[in-house]
Tab-separated table of C-alpha atoms in Angstrom:
chain	number	residue	atom	x	y	z
B	176	UNK	CA	0.000	0.000	0.000
B	177	UNK	CA	2.906	2.347	0.741
B	178	UNK	CA	4.278	1.694	-2.728
B	179	UNK	CA	0.820	2.472	-4.131
B	180	UNK	CA	0.701	5.793	-2.306
B	181	UNK	CA	4.183	6.628	-3.529
B	182	UNK	CA	3.362	5.742	-7.142
B	183	UNK	CA	0.051	7.605	-7.172
B	184	UNK	CA	1.607	10.568	-5.365
B	185	UNK	CA	4.395	10.868	-7.915
B	186	UNK	CA	1.958	10.482	-10.830
B	187	UNK	CA	-0.387	13.063	-9.320
B	188	UNK	CA	2.402	15.597	-8.805
B	189	UNK	CA	3.787	15.068	-12.316
B	190	UNK	CA	0.401	15.389	-14.065
B	191	UNK	CA	-0.568	18.369	-11.917
B	192	UNK	CA	2.756	20.039	-12.670
B	193	UNK	CA	2.245	19.485	-16.399
B	194	UNK	CA	-1.283	20.893	-16.172
B	195	UNK	CA	-0.074	23.987	-14.344
B	196	UNK	CA	2.712	24.444	-16.904
B	197	UNK	CA	0.189	24.176	-19.774
B	198	UNK	CA	-2.135	26.649	-18.056
B	199	UNK	CA	0.737	29.042	-17.418
B	200	UNK	CA	2.029	28.833	-20.968
B	201	UNK	CA	-1.513	29.238	-22.348
B	202	UNK	CA	-2.268	32.339	-20.323
B	203	UNK	CA	1.179	33.822	-20.946
B	204	UNK	CA	0.802	33.411	-24.696
B	205	UNK	CA	-2.558	35.188	-24.819
B	206	UNK	CA	-5.147	32.735	-23.562
B	207	UNK	CA	-8.397	34.329	-22.484
B	208	UNK	CA	-10.594	32.654	-19.853
B	209	UNK	CA	-13.769	34.452	-20.948
B	210	UNK	CA	-13.342	33.393	-24.560
B	211	UNK	CA	-12.661	29.817	-23.507
B	212	UNK	CA	-15.760	29.780	-21.314
B	213	UNK	CA	-17.963	31.034	-24.151
B	214	UNK	CA	-16.752	28.273	-26.420
B	215	UNK	CA	-17.142	25.648	-23.675
B	216	UNK	CA	-20.630	26.911	-22.809
B	217	UNK	CA	-21.679	26.740	-26.416
B	218	UNK	CA	-20.361	23.246	-26.712
B	219	UNK	CA	-21.207	21.709	-23.317
B	220	UNK	CA	-24.188	23.882	-22.263
B	221	UNK	CA	-22.611	24.674	-18.931
B	222	UNK	CA	-24.877	27.625	-18.072
B	223	UNK	CA	-28.061	25.683	-18.885
B	224	UNK	CA	-27.001	22.731	-16.754
B	225	UNK	CA	-26.068	25.050	-13.894
B	226	UNK	CA	-29.453	26.813	-14.031
B	227	UNK	CA	-31.260	23.472	-14.036
B	228	UNK	CA	-29.389	22.280	-10.957
B	229	UNK	CA	-29.967	25.610	-9.204
B	230	UNK	CA	-33.710	25.374	-9.781
B	231	UNK	CA	-33.786	21.822	-8.587
B	232	UNK	CA	-32.023	22.555	-5.287
B	233	UNK	CA	-34.009	25.725	-4.580
B	234	UNK	CA	-37.368	23.909	-4.446
B	235	UNK	CA	-37.733	21.258	-1.645
B	236	UNK	CA	-40.672	19.724	-3.443
B	237	UNK	CA	-38.284	18.451	-6.085
B	238	UNK	CA	-36.450	16.378	-3.427
B	239	UNK	CA	-39.735	14.865	-2.238
B	240	UNK	CA	-40.694	13.997	-5.793
B	241	UNK	CA	-37.312	12.455	-6.346
B	242	UNK	CA	-37.540	10.348	-3.169
B	243	UNK	CA	-41.046	9.207	-4.069
B	244	UNK	CA	-39.841	8.165	-7.470
B	245	UNK	CA	-37.171	5.868	-5.987
B	246	UNK	CA	-37.962	2.139	-6.173
B	247	UNK	CA	-37.468	1.467	-2.387
U	17	UNK	CA	50.207	-12.831	5.346
U	18	UNK	CA	48.523	-14.281	8.398
U	19	UNK	CA	45.166	-15.888	9.027
U	20	UNK	CA	43.416	-12.624	9.771
U	21	UNK	CA	44.710	-10.916	6.638
U	22	UNK	CA	43.906	-13.946	4.523
U	23	UNK	CA	40.325	-14.102	5.734
U	24	UNK	CA	39.809	-10.356	5.428
U	25	UNK	CA	41.095	-10.334	1.887
U	26	UNK	CA	39.073	-13.412	0.976
U	27	UNK	CA	35.969	-11.841	2.463
U	28	UNK	CA	36.424	-8.826	0.196
U	29	UNK	CA	36.942	-11.025	-2.836
U	30	UNK	CA	33.831	-13.111	-2.213
U	31	UNK	CA	31.418	-10.209	-2.431
U	32	UNK	CA	29.978	-11.675	-5.647
U	33	UNK	CA	28.349	-14.387	-3.529
U	34	UNK	CA	25.123	-14.111	-1.605
U	35	UNK	CA	25.737	-13.032	1.974
U	36	UNK	CA	24.646	-16.384	3.438
U	37	UNK	CA	26.944	-18.312	1.108
U	38	UNK	CA	29.836	-15.952	1.795
U	39	UNK	CA	29.448	-16.481	5.529
U	40	UNK	CA	29.420	-20.249	5.038
U	41	UNK	CA	32.561	-20.135	2.903
U	42	UNK	CA	34.418	-17.899	5.345
U	43	UNK	CA	33.413	-20.006	8.322
U	44	UNK	CA	34.785	-23.074	6.528
U	45	UNK	CA	38.133	-21.351	6.021
U	46	UNK	CA	38.140	-20.192	9.638
U	47	UNK	CA	37.519	-23.798	10.600
U	48	UNK	CA	40.531	-24.893	8.568
U	49	UNK	CA	42.731	-22.382	10.356
U	50	UNK	CA	41.395	-23.380	13.767
U	51	UNK	CA	42.435	-26.991	13.093
U	52	UNK	CA	45.782	-26.021	11.612
U	53	UNK	CA	48.926	-27.023	13.491
U	54	UNK	CA	51.112	-24.769	11.405
U	55	UNK	CA	49.369	-21.676	10.139
U	56	UNK	CA	52.180	-20.744	7.749
U	57	UNK	CA	52.184	-24.172	6.122
U	58	UNK	CA	48.439	-23.998	5.648
U	59	UNK	CA	48.707	-20.534	4.129
U	60	UNK	CA	51.376	-21.848	1.786
U	61	UNK	CA	49.105	-24.746	0.876
U	62	UNK	CA	46.130	-22.480	0.202
U	63	UNK	CA	48.094	-19.954	-1.823
U	64	UNK	CA	46.777	-16.431	-2.145
U	65	UNK	CA	43.197	-15.440	-1.223
U	66	UNK	CA	42.686	-14.498	-4.857
U	67	UNK	CA	43.368	-18.068	-5.969
U	68	UNK	CA	40.907	-19.370	-3.410
U	69	UNK	CA	38.323	-16.832	-4.550
U	70	UNK	CA	38.824	-17.892	-8.179
U	71	UNK	CA	38.364	-21.548	-7.237
U	72	UNK	CA	35.166	-20.750	-5.356
U	73	UNK	CA	33.942	-18.537	-8.196
U	74	UNK	CA	34.426	-21.400	-10.663
U	75	UNK	CA	32.241	-23.639	-8.537
U	76	UNK	CA	29.685	-20.971	-7.690
U	77	UNK	CA	26.444	-20.942	-9.651
U	78	UNK	CA	24.806	-17.643	-8.788
U	79	UNK	CA	21.476	-18.433	-10.468
U	80	UNK	CA	21.136	-21.741	-8.685
U	81	UNK	CA	22.130	-20.180	-5.373
U	82	UNK	CA	19.649	-17.361	-5.860
U	83	UNK	CA	16.837	-19.888	-5.998
U	84	UNK	CA	18.173	-21.779	-2.994
U	85	UNK	CA	18.758	-18.677	-0.904
U	86	UNK	CA	15.447	-17.038	-1.682
U	87	UNK	CA	13.280	-20.121	-1.391
U	88	UNK	CA	14.990	-21.713	1.595
U	89	UNK	CA	16.491	-18.797	3.462
U	90	UNK	CA	14.677	-19.951	6.571
U	91	UNK	CA	16.031	-23.463	6.218
U	92	UNK	CA	19.560	-22.485	5.312
U	93	UNK	CA	21.366	-24.838	7.671
U	94	UNK	CA	19.168	-27.758	6.772
U	95	UNK	CA	19.849	-27.180	3.101
U	96	UNK	CA	23.592	-27.283	3.539
U	97	UNK	CA	23.485	-30.253	5.836
U	98	UNK	CA	21.213	-32.128	3.453
U	99	UNK	CA	22.028	-33.884	0.216
U	100	UNK	CA	21.954	-30.714	-1.854
U	101	UNK	CA	25.432	-29.601	-0.885
U	102	UNK	CA	26.316	-26.541	-2.960
U	103	UNK	CA	29.214	-26.962	-5.372
U	104	UNK	CA	31.293	-24.251	-3.745
U	105	UNK	CA	30.959	-25.973	-0.346
U	106	UNK	CA	32.174	-29.219	-1.927
U	107	UNK	CA	35.135	-27.349	-3.375
U	108	UNK	CA	36.159	-25.974	0.011
U	109	UNK	CA	35.595	-29.386	1.581
U	110	UNK	CA	37.947	-30.894	-0.992
U	111	UNK	CA	40.588	-28.332	-0.085
U	112	UNK	CA	39.975	-29.141	3.562
U	113	UNK	CA	40.461	-32.845	2.823
U	114	UNK	CA	43.635	-32.085	0.916
U	115	UNK	CA	45.048	-30.144	3.836
U	116	UNK	CA	44.075	-32.988	6.147
U	117	UNK	CA	45.836	-35.542	3.979
U	118	UNK	CA	48.982	-33.456	4.061
U	119	UNK	CA	48.571	-33.247	7.846
U	120	UNK	CA	48.498	-29.493	7.703
U	121	UNK	CA	45.352	-29.622	9.766
U	122	UNK	CA	44.210	-32.160	12.307
U	123	UNK	CA	41.490	-34.501	11.063
U	124	UNK	CA	38.154	-34.047	12.744
U	125	UNK	CA	37.564	-37.254	14.687
U	126	UNK	CA	34.728	-37.611	17.121
U	127	UNK	CA	35.338	-39.052	20.570
U	128	UNK	CA	33.676	-42.393	19.871
U	129	UNK	CA	35.963	-43.030	16.969
U	130	UNK	CA	39.007	-42.248	19.054
U	131	UNK	CA	37.852	-44.832	21.581
U	132	UNK	CA	37.524	-47.371	18.768
U	133	UNK	CA	41.139	-46.847	17.838
U	134	UNK	CA	42.145	-47.004	21.476
U	135	UNK	CA	40.858	-50.548	21.815
U	136	UNK	CA	43.830	-52.123	20.183
U	137	UNK	CA	47.250	-50.656	20.725
U	138	UNK	CA	48.715	-52.453	17.732
U	139	UNK	CA	46.145	-50.801	15.525
U	140	UNK	CA	47.029	-47.503	17.031
U	141	UNK	CA	50.607	-48.004	15.905
U	142	UNK	CA	49.348	-48.800	12.471
U	143	UNK	CA	46.800	-46.040	12.054
U	144	UNK	CA	48.827	-43.172	13.384
U	145	UNK	CA	51.542	-42.634	10.821
U	146	UNK	CA	54.438	-40.676	12.173
U	147	UNK	CA	56.560	-38.520	9.909
U	148	UNK	CA	55.068	-40.107	6.810
U	149	UNK	CA	54.740	-37.035	4.643
U	150	UNK	CA	58.328	-36.192	5.498
U	151	UNK	CA	59.420	-39.685	4.522
U	152	UNK	CA	57.712	-39.346	1.190
U	153	UNK	CA	59.284	-35.994	0.544
U	154	UNK	CA	62.718	-37.111	1.606
U	155	UNK	CA	62.927	-39.929	-0.894
U	156	UNK	CA	65.785	-38.999	-3.187
U	157	UNK	CA	64.249	-40.411	-6.357
U	158	UNK	CA	61.087	-38.424	-6.088
U	159	UNK	CA	62.163	-34.879	-5.201
U	160	UNK	CA	58.882	-33.421	-6.229
U	161	UNK	CA	57.674	-29.942	-5.403
U	162	UNK	CA	55.161	-29.748	-2.646
U	163	UNK	CA	52.450	-29.068	-5.227
U	164	UNK	CA	52.620	-32.665	-6.422
U	165	UNK	CA	52.380	-34.264	-3.024
U	166	UNK	CA	48.634	-34.830	-3.175
U	167	UNK	CA	49.089	-36.905	-6.313
U	168	UNK	CA	51.451	-39.236	-4.465
U	169	UNK	CA	49.116	-39.786	-1.588
U	170	UNK	CA	46.307	-40.630	-3.949
U	171	UNK	CA	48.083	-43.420	-5.780
U	172	UNK	CA	47.051	-46.661	-4.210
U	173	UNK	CA	49.521	-49.541	-4.281
U	174	UNK	CA	48.263	-52.922	-5.381
U	175	UNK	CA	48.841	-54.382	-1.914
U	176	UNK	CA	46.612	-51.711	-0.401
U	177	UNK	CA	43.968	-52.344	-3.025
U	178	UNK	CA	43.952	-56.065	-2.288
U	179	UNK	CA	43.790	-55.359	1.455
U	180	UNK	CA	40.822	-53.070	1.030
U	181	UNK	CA	39.245	-55.660	-1.261
U	182	UNK	CA	39.522	-58.146	1.587
U	183	UNK	CA	38.228	-55.684	4.118
U	184	UNK	CA	35.236	-54.401	2.148
U	185	UNK	CA	34.261	-57.455	0.112
U	186	UNK	CA	36.170	-56.526	-3.042
U	187	UNK	CA	33.970	-53.705	-4.358
U	188	UNK	CA	35.263	-50.301	-3.508
U	189	UNK	CA	39.024	-50.682	-4.047
U	190	UNK	CA	38.656	-51.409	-7.733
U	191	UNK	CA	36.829	-48.161	-8.202
U	192	UNK	CA	39.244	-46.331	-5.964
U	193	UNK	CA	42.305	-47.495	-7.833
U	194	UNK	CA	40.777	-46.738	-11.189
U	195	UNK	CA	39.722	-43.216	-10.360
U	196	UNK	CA	43.023	-41.750	-9.143
U	197	UNK	CA	45.001	-43.316	-11.982
U	198	UNK	CA	42.643	-41.794	-14.488
U	199	UNK	CA	42.870	-38.396	-12.870
U	200	UNK	CA	46.651	-38.637	-12.660
U	201	UNK	CA	46.739	-39.049	-16.426
U	202	UNK	CA	44.735	-35.875	-16.886
U	203	UNK	CA	47.008	-34.020	-14.529
U	204	UNK	CA	49.479	-32.368	-16.951
U	205	UNK	CA	46.666	-30.538	-18.756
U	206	UNK	CA	45.491	-28.881	-15.605
U	207	UNK	CA	46.900	-25.652	-14.214
U	208	UNK	CA	49.117	-26.099	-11.198
U	209	UNK	CA	48.765	-22.807	-9.432
U	210	UNK	CA	48.718	-23.994	-5.881
U	211	UNK	CA	48.647	-27.287	-3.997
U	212	UNK	CA	45.132	-26.548	-2.812
U	213	UNK	CA	43.948	-26.159	-6.364
U	214	UNK	CA	45.464	-29.510	-7.310
U	215	UNK	CA	43.533	-31.071	-4.498
U	216	UNK	CA	40.336	-29.554	-5.673
U	217	UNK	CA	40.844	-30.890	-9.157
U	218	UNK	CA	42.097	-34.321	-8.152
U	219	UNK	CA	39.670	-35.322	-5.514
U	220	UNK	CA	36.375	-34.433	-7.138
U	221	UNK	CA	33.258	-34.384	-5.014
U	222	UNK	CA	33.630	-35.464	-1.414
U	223	UNK	CA	31.901	-38.758	-0.642
U	224	UNK	CA	29.053	-38.667	1.818
U	225	UNK	CA	30.702	-41.112	4.187
U	226	UNK	CA	31.871	-39.839	7.561
U	227	UNK	CA	35.070	-37.855	7.257
U	228	UNK	CA	36.955	-39.823	9.850
U	229	UNK	CA	36.443	-43.020	7.874
U	230	UNK	CA	37.900	-41.397	4.816
U	231	UNK	CA	40.865	-40.186	6.842
U	232	UNK	CA	41.402	-43.666	8.174
U	233	UNK	CA	41.504	-45.149	4.674
U	234	UNK	CA	44.013	-42.531	3.578
U	235	UNK	CA	46.175	-43.210	6.582
U	236	UNK	CA	45.944	-46.935	5.997
U	237	UNK	CA	46.977	-46.464	2.391
U	238	UNK	CA	49.931	-44.374	3.468
U	239	UNK	CA	50.936	-47.066	5.931
U	240	UNK	CA	51.248	-49.577	3.111
U	241	UNK	CA	53.891	-47.454	1.444
U	242	UNK	CA	56.371	-48.701	4.029
U	243	UNK	CA	57.227	-52.424	3.663
U	244	UNK	CA	57.826	-53.121	7.378
U	245	UNK	CA	54.353	-51.867	8.180
U	246	UNK	CA	52.796	-53.805	5.335
U	247	UNK	CA	53.480	-57.139	7.023
U	248	UNK	CA	52.125	-55.871	10.297
U	249	UNK	CA	48.984	-54.619	8.653
U	250	UNK	CA	48.340	-57.892	6.866
U	251	UNK	CA	48.509	-59.634	10.219
U	252	UNK	CA	46.015	-57.240	11.706
U	253	UNK	CA	43.695	-57.258	8.690
U	254	UNK	CA	40.775	-58.860	10.552
U	255	UNK	CA	41.007	-56.147	13.198
U	256	UNK	CA	40.955	-53.504	10.496
U	257	UNK	CA	37.931	-55.159	8.967
U	258	UNK	CA	36.153	-54.920	12.305
U	259	UNK	CA	37.081	-51.252	12.532
U	260	UNK	CA	35.633	-50.557	9.100
U	261	UNK	CA	32.407	-52.350	9.898
U	262	UNK	CA	32.151	-50.391	13.139
U	263	UNK	CA	32.510	-47.198	11.135
U	264	UNK	CA	29.787	-48.263	8.767
U	265	UNK	CA	27.463	-48.764	11.722
U	266	UNK	CA	28.296	-45.350	13.147
U	267	UNK	CA	25.507	-42.871	12.319
U	268	UNK	CA	26.563	-39.945	10.139
U	269	UNK	CA	28.185	-37.355	12.335
U	270	UNK	CA	27.820	-33.609	11.958
U	271	UNK	CA	31.141	-33.447	10.123
U	272	UNK	CA	31.537	-29.695	10.256
U	273	UNK	CA	30.661	-27.267	12.999
U	274	UNK	CA	29.144	-24.843	10.486
U	275	UNK	CA	26.377	-27.346	9.935
U	276	UNK	CA	24.623	-26.547	13.165
U	277	UNK	CA	21.109	-27.773	13.499
U	278	UNK	CA	18.441	-25.147	14.028
U	279	UNK	CA	16.982	-25.208	17.548
U	280	UNK	CA	13.457	-26.642	17.756
U	281	UNK	CA	10.905	-23.887	17.458
U	282	UNK	CA	8.040	-23.497	19.834
U	283	UNK	CA	4.673	-24.107	18.228
U	284	UNK	CA	1.982	-22.026	19.801
U	285	UNK	CA	-1.624	-23.027	19.702
U	286	UNK	CA	-4.694	-22.193	21.678
U	287	UNK	CA	-7.900	-23.760	22.905
U	288	UNK	CA	-11.045	-21.907	21.854
U	289	UNK	CA	-13.512	-20.890	24.525
U	290	UNK	CA	-16.812	-21.715	22.828
U	291	UNK	CA	-19.036	-19.484	24.945
U	292	UNK	CA	-16.793	-16.470	24.515
U	293	UNK	CA	-16.537	-17.166	20.803
U	294	UNK	CA	-20.312	-17.200	20.354
U	295	UNK	CA	-20.735	-14.060	22.427
U	296	UNK	CA	-17.993	-12.324	20.511
U	297	UNK	CA	-19.528	-13.268	17.166
U	298	UNK	CA	-22.945	-11.998	18.273
U	299	UNK	CA	-21.433	-8.662	19.306
U	300	UNK	CA	-18.789	-8.291	16.623
U	301	UNK	CA	-20.754	-9.085	13.476
U	302	UNK	CA	-23.227	-6.162	13.743
U	303	UNK	CA	-20.563	-3.751	14.996
U	304	UNK	CA	-18.196	-4.605	12.184
U	305	UNK	CA	-21.008	-4.455	9.636
U	306	UNK	CA	-21.964	-0.993	10.861
U	307	UNK	CA	-18.321	0.072	10.715
U	308	UNK	CA	-18.030	-1.223	7.168
U	309	UNK	CA	-21.153	0.661	6.125
U	310	UNK	CA	-19.872	3.853	7.744
U	311	UNK	CA	-16.580	3.484	5.948
U	312	UNK	CA	-18.342	2.711	2.676
U	313	UNK	CA	-20.025	6.127	2.662
U	314	UNK	CA	-16.832	8.191	2.289
U	315	UNK	CA	-15.442	5.515	-0.001
U	316	UNK	CA	-18.442	5.855	-2.332
U	317	UNK	CA	-18.306	9.652	-2.105
U	318	UNK	CA	-14.687	9.562	-3.203
U	319	UNK	CA	-15.592	7.151	-5.982
U	320	UNK	CA	-18.385	9.416	-7.211
U	321	UNK	CA	-16.108	12.429	-7.126
U	322	UNK	CA	-13.393	10.516	-8.965
U	323	UNK	CA	-15.804	9.419	-11.679
U	324	UNK	CA	-17.265	12.921	-12.024
U	325	UNK	CA	-13.802	14.531	-12.206
U	326	UNK	CA	-12.582	11.903	-14.643
U	327	UNK	CA	-15.556	12.397	-16.982
U	328	UNK	CA	-15.129	16.165	-16.761
U	329	UNK	CA	-11.431	15.874	-17.569
U	330	UNK	CA	-12.211	13.719	-20.588
U	331	UNK	CA	-14.885	16.128	-21.875
U	332	UNK	CA	-12.551	19.103	-21.447
U	333	UNK	CA	-9.846	17.202	-23.303
U	334	UNK	CA	-12.221	16.522	-26.174
U	335	UNK	CA	-13.234	20.175	-26.144
U	336	UNK	CA	-9.640	21.227	-26.757
U	337	UNK	CA	-9.620	19.599	-30.197
U	338	UNK	CA	-11.643	21.335	-32.885
U	339	UNK	CA	-13.394	24.084	-30.919
U	340	UNK	CA	-10.625	26.630	-30.470
U	341	UNK	CA	-8.822	28.628	-33.105
U	342	UNK	CA	-6.244	30.211	-30.804
U	343	UNK	CA	-3.292	28.061	-29.736
U	344	UNK	CA	-3.063	29.742	-26.317
U	345	UNK	CA	-6.669	28.761	-25.560
U	346	UNK	CA	-5.934	25.153	-26.535
U	347	UNK	CA	-2.998	25.164	-24.120
U	348	UNK	CA	-5.180	26.494	-21.306
U	349	UNK	CA	-7.857	23.868	-21.917
U	350	UNK	CA	-5.283	21.087	-22.076
U	351	UNK	CA	-3.790	22.340	-18.795
U	352	UNK	CA	-7.212	22.327	-17.142
U	353	UNK	CA	-7.824	18.830	-18.456
U	354	UNK	CA	-4.535	17.585	-17.009
U	355	UNK	CA	-5.279	19.148	-13.610
U	356	UNK	CA	-8.674	17.442	-13.599
U	357	UNK	CA	-7.115	14.111	-14.549
U	358	UNK	CA	-4.652	14.446	-11.683
U	359	UNK	CA	-7.465	15.121	-9.239
U	360	UNK	CA	-9.490	12.192	-10.605
U	361	UNK	CA	-6.512	9.886	-10.114
U	362	UNK	CA	-6.014	11.012	-6.530
U	363	UNK	CA	-9.684	10.655	-5.668
U	364	UNK	CA	-9.874	7.212	-7.216
U	365	UNK	CA	-6.816	6.096	-5.254
U	366	UNK	CA	-8.328	7.381	-2.003
U	367	UNK	CA	-11.453	5.333	-2.787
U	368	UNK	CA	-9.308	2.228	-3.379
U	369	UNK	CA	-7.380	2.874	-0.172
U	370	UNK	CA	-10.624	3.094	1.780
U	371	UNK	CA	-11.852	-0.198	0.374
U	372	UNK	CA	-8.570	-2.124	0.662
U	373	UNK	CA	-7.001	-0.729	3.811
U	374	UNK	CA	-9.708	0.762	5.939
U	375	UNK	CA	-12.500	-1.746	5.412
U	376	UNK	CA	-10.394	-4.904	5.197
U	377	UNK	CA	-8.258	-3.551	8.061
U	378	UNK	CA	-11.354	-3.198	10.212
U	379	UNK	CA	-12.420	-6.770	9.463
U	380	UNK	CA	-8.912	-8.128	10.138
U	381	UNK	CA	-8.671	-6.191	13.379
U	382	UNK	CA	-11.986	-7.659	14.499
U	383	UNK	CA	-10.775	-11.190	13.682
U	384	UNK	CA	-7.477	-10.614	15.537
U	385	UNK	CA	-9.281	-9.210	18.548
U	386	UNK	CA	-11.574	-12.233	18.550
U	387	UNK	CA	-8.536	-14.502	18.456
U	388	UNK	CA	-7.021	-12.757	21.451
U	389	UNK	CA	-10.203	-12.767	23.499
U	390	UNK	CA	-11.620	-16.181	22.641
U	391	UNK	CA	-8.470	-18.315	22.471
U	392	UNK	CA	-6.417	-19.198	25.517
U	393	UNK	CA	-2.746	-19.315	24.559
U	394	UNK	CA	-0.782	-22.475	25.324
U	395	UNK	CA	2.524	-24.101	24.391
U	396	UNK	CA	2.377	-27.510	22.760
U	397	UNK	CA	6.120	-28.043	22.276
């Protein structure tokens, strides 16, 4: 298990480091977060999904309906 | 060069061996020195530590030893004492035998065997050759270097062969006479670096008979070299026959002190207390089940998070290809994807750790606790 922790820890640090490097290079070379978000929203419908979840959690009746719909 | 220097140097040269084997080899050399009457003569016989290391290296099969050491490390002594004597041990034993034959070291004879010799004083005269190696060396015709002495002692005269044929029923001597003659013919092709090396090459594997018996045969053979003793020995042939048969009946001795037997290990066992066991099971099963369920909740949360992060990372990665025109944006998205993948990996590992370590650890701890509470410890052996 210790070897597992060591292996996963090293892999995690390496991948995270690479990700941070990519992010840094991207932003340094002119990457724009707002532009990226617009493209992502258009492609993945992030705003719509977020609004749907927000509506669901705001109304307690939705939880009751969900629980009633469960098979047990 | 003294004993200490020799052993230190040899120890450094044998680092290619496994530690257990190296210790065995060194202890065998230490044993030789402890039995040596004249340390200088023995050192001369052995030659340099490098030569000894080369001889051991020739006989050492590292792959074979790796298997033996790793699979039977707990039964190391038993392995050496058993039939599977490693080749390098046989080599050192042959050197040991060679030194014994040259009377550089005292033969290892157990007390019982000494008492057997002590029974008949005439035999004692016969079996304890005095100044024999010197007599052989001093013969003017021979004048051989000390390196060829072992060869001389191995050649068995016909009279000795016939005597041994009488004593042992006519089987062994024929083989014995044939073998040394054959090896003597091969002798010129072999390197003659040191007397010890000659012994290793001449003698071949050491027979599994008790060492003292072998020594006795050698001494008897040497006794036949002198004509005045020959007559005496023929007269006492029946007595010698009895001695041989007594040796055959003697159980195999622990020939070398490095073959110590492992002390008997205590086997612990316990008697279960049935009532306690039932009570413990009634209490432990629900508690452990509840504990497992409690631990499953965070484990499943971590699993859900890992799956969610992993899917997100994959979707972001897919987004990076084909949706962006600016290279910098692609780099940013790829970076975000990598960060998410790293998080997913960590979360998934934490989930696995919960399942493997925490939950199975809880169950094992409960079983161990039950063993402690419900079993009364006792010693069988």
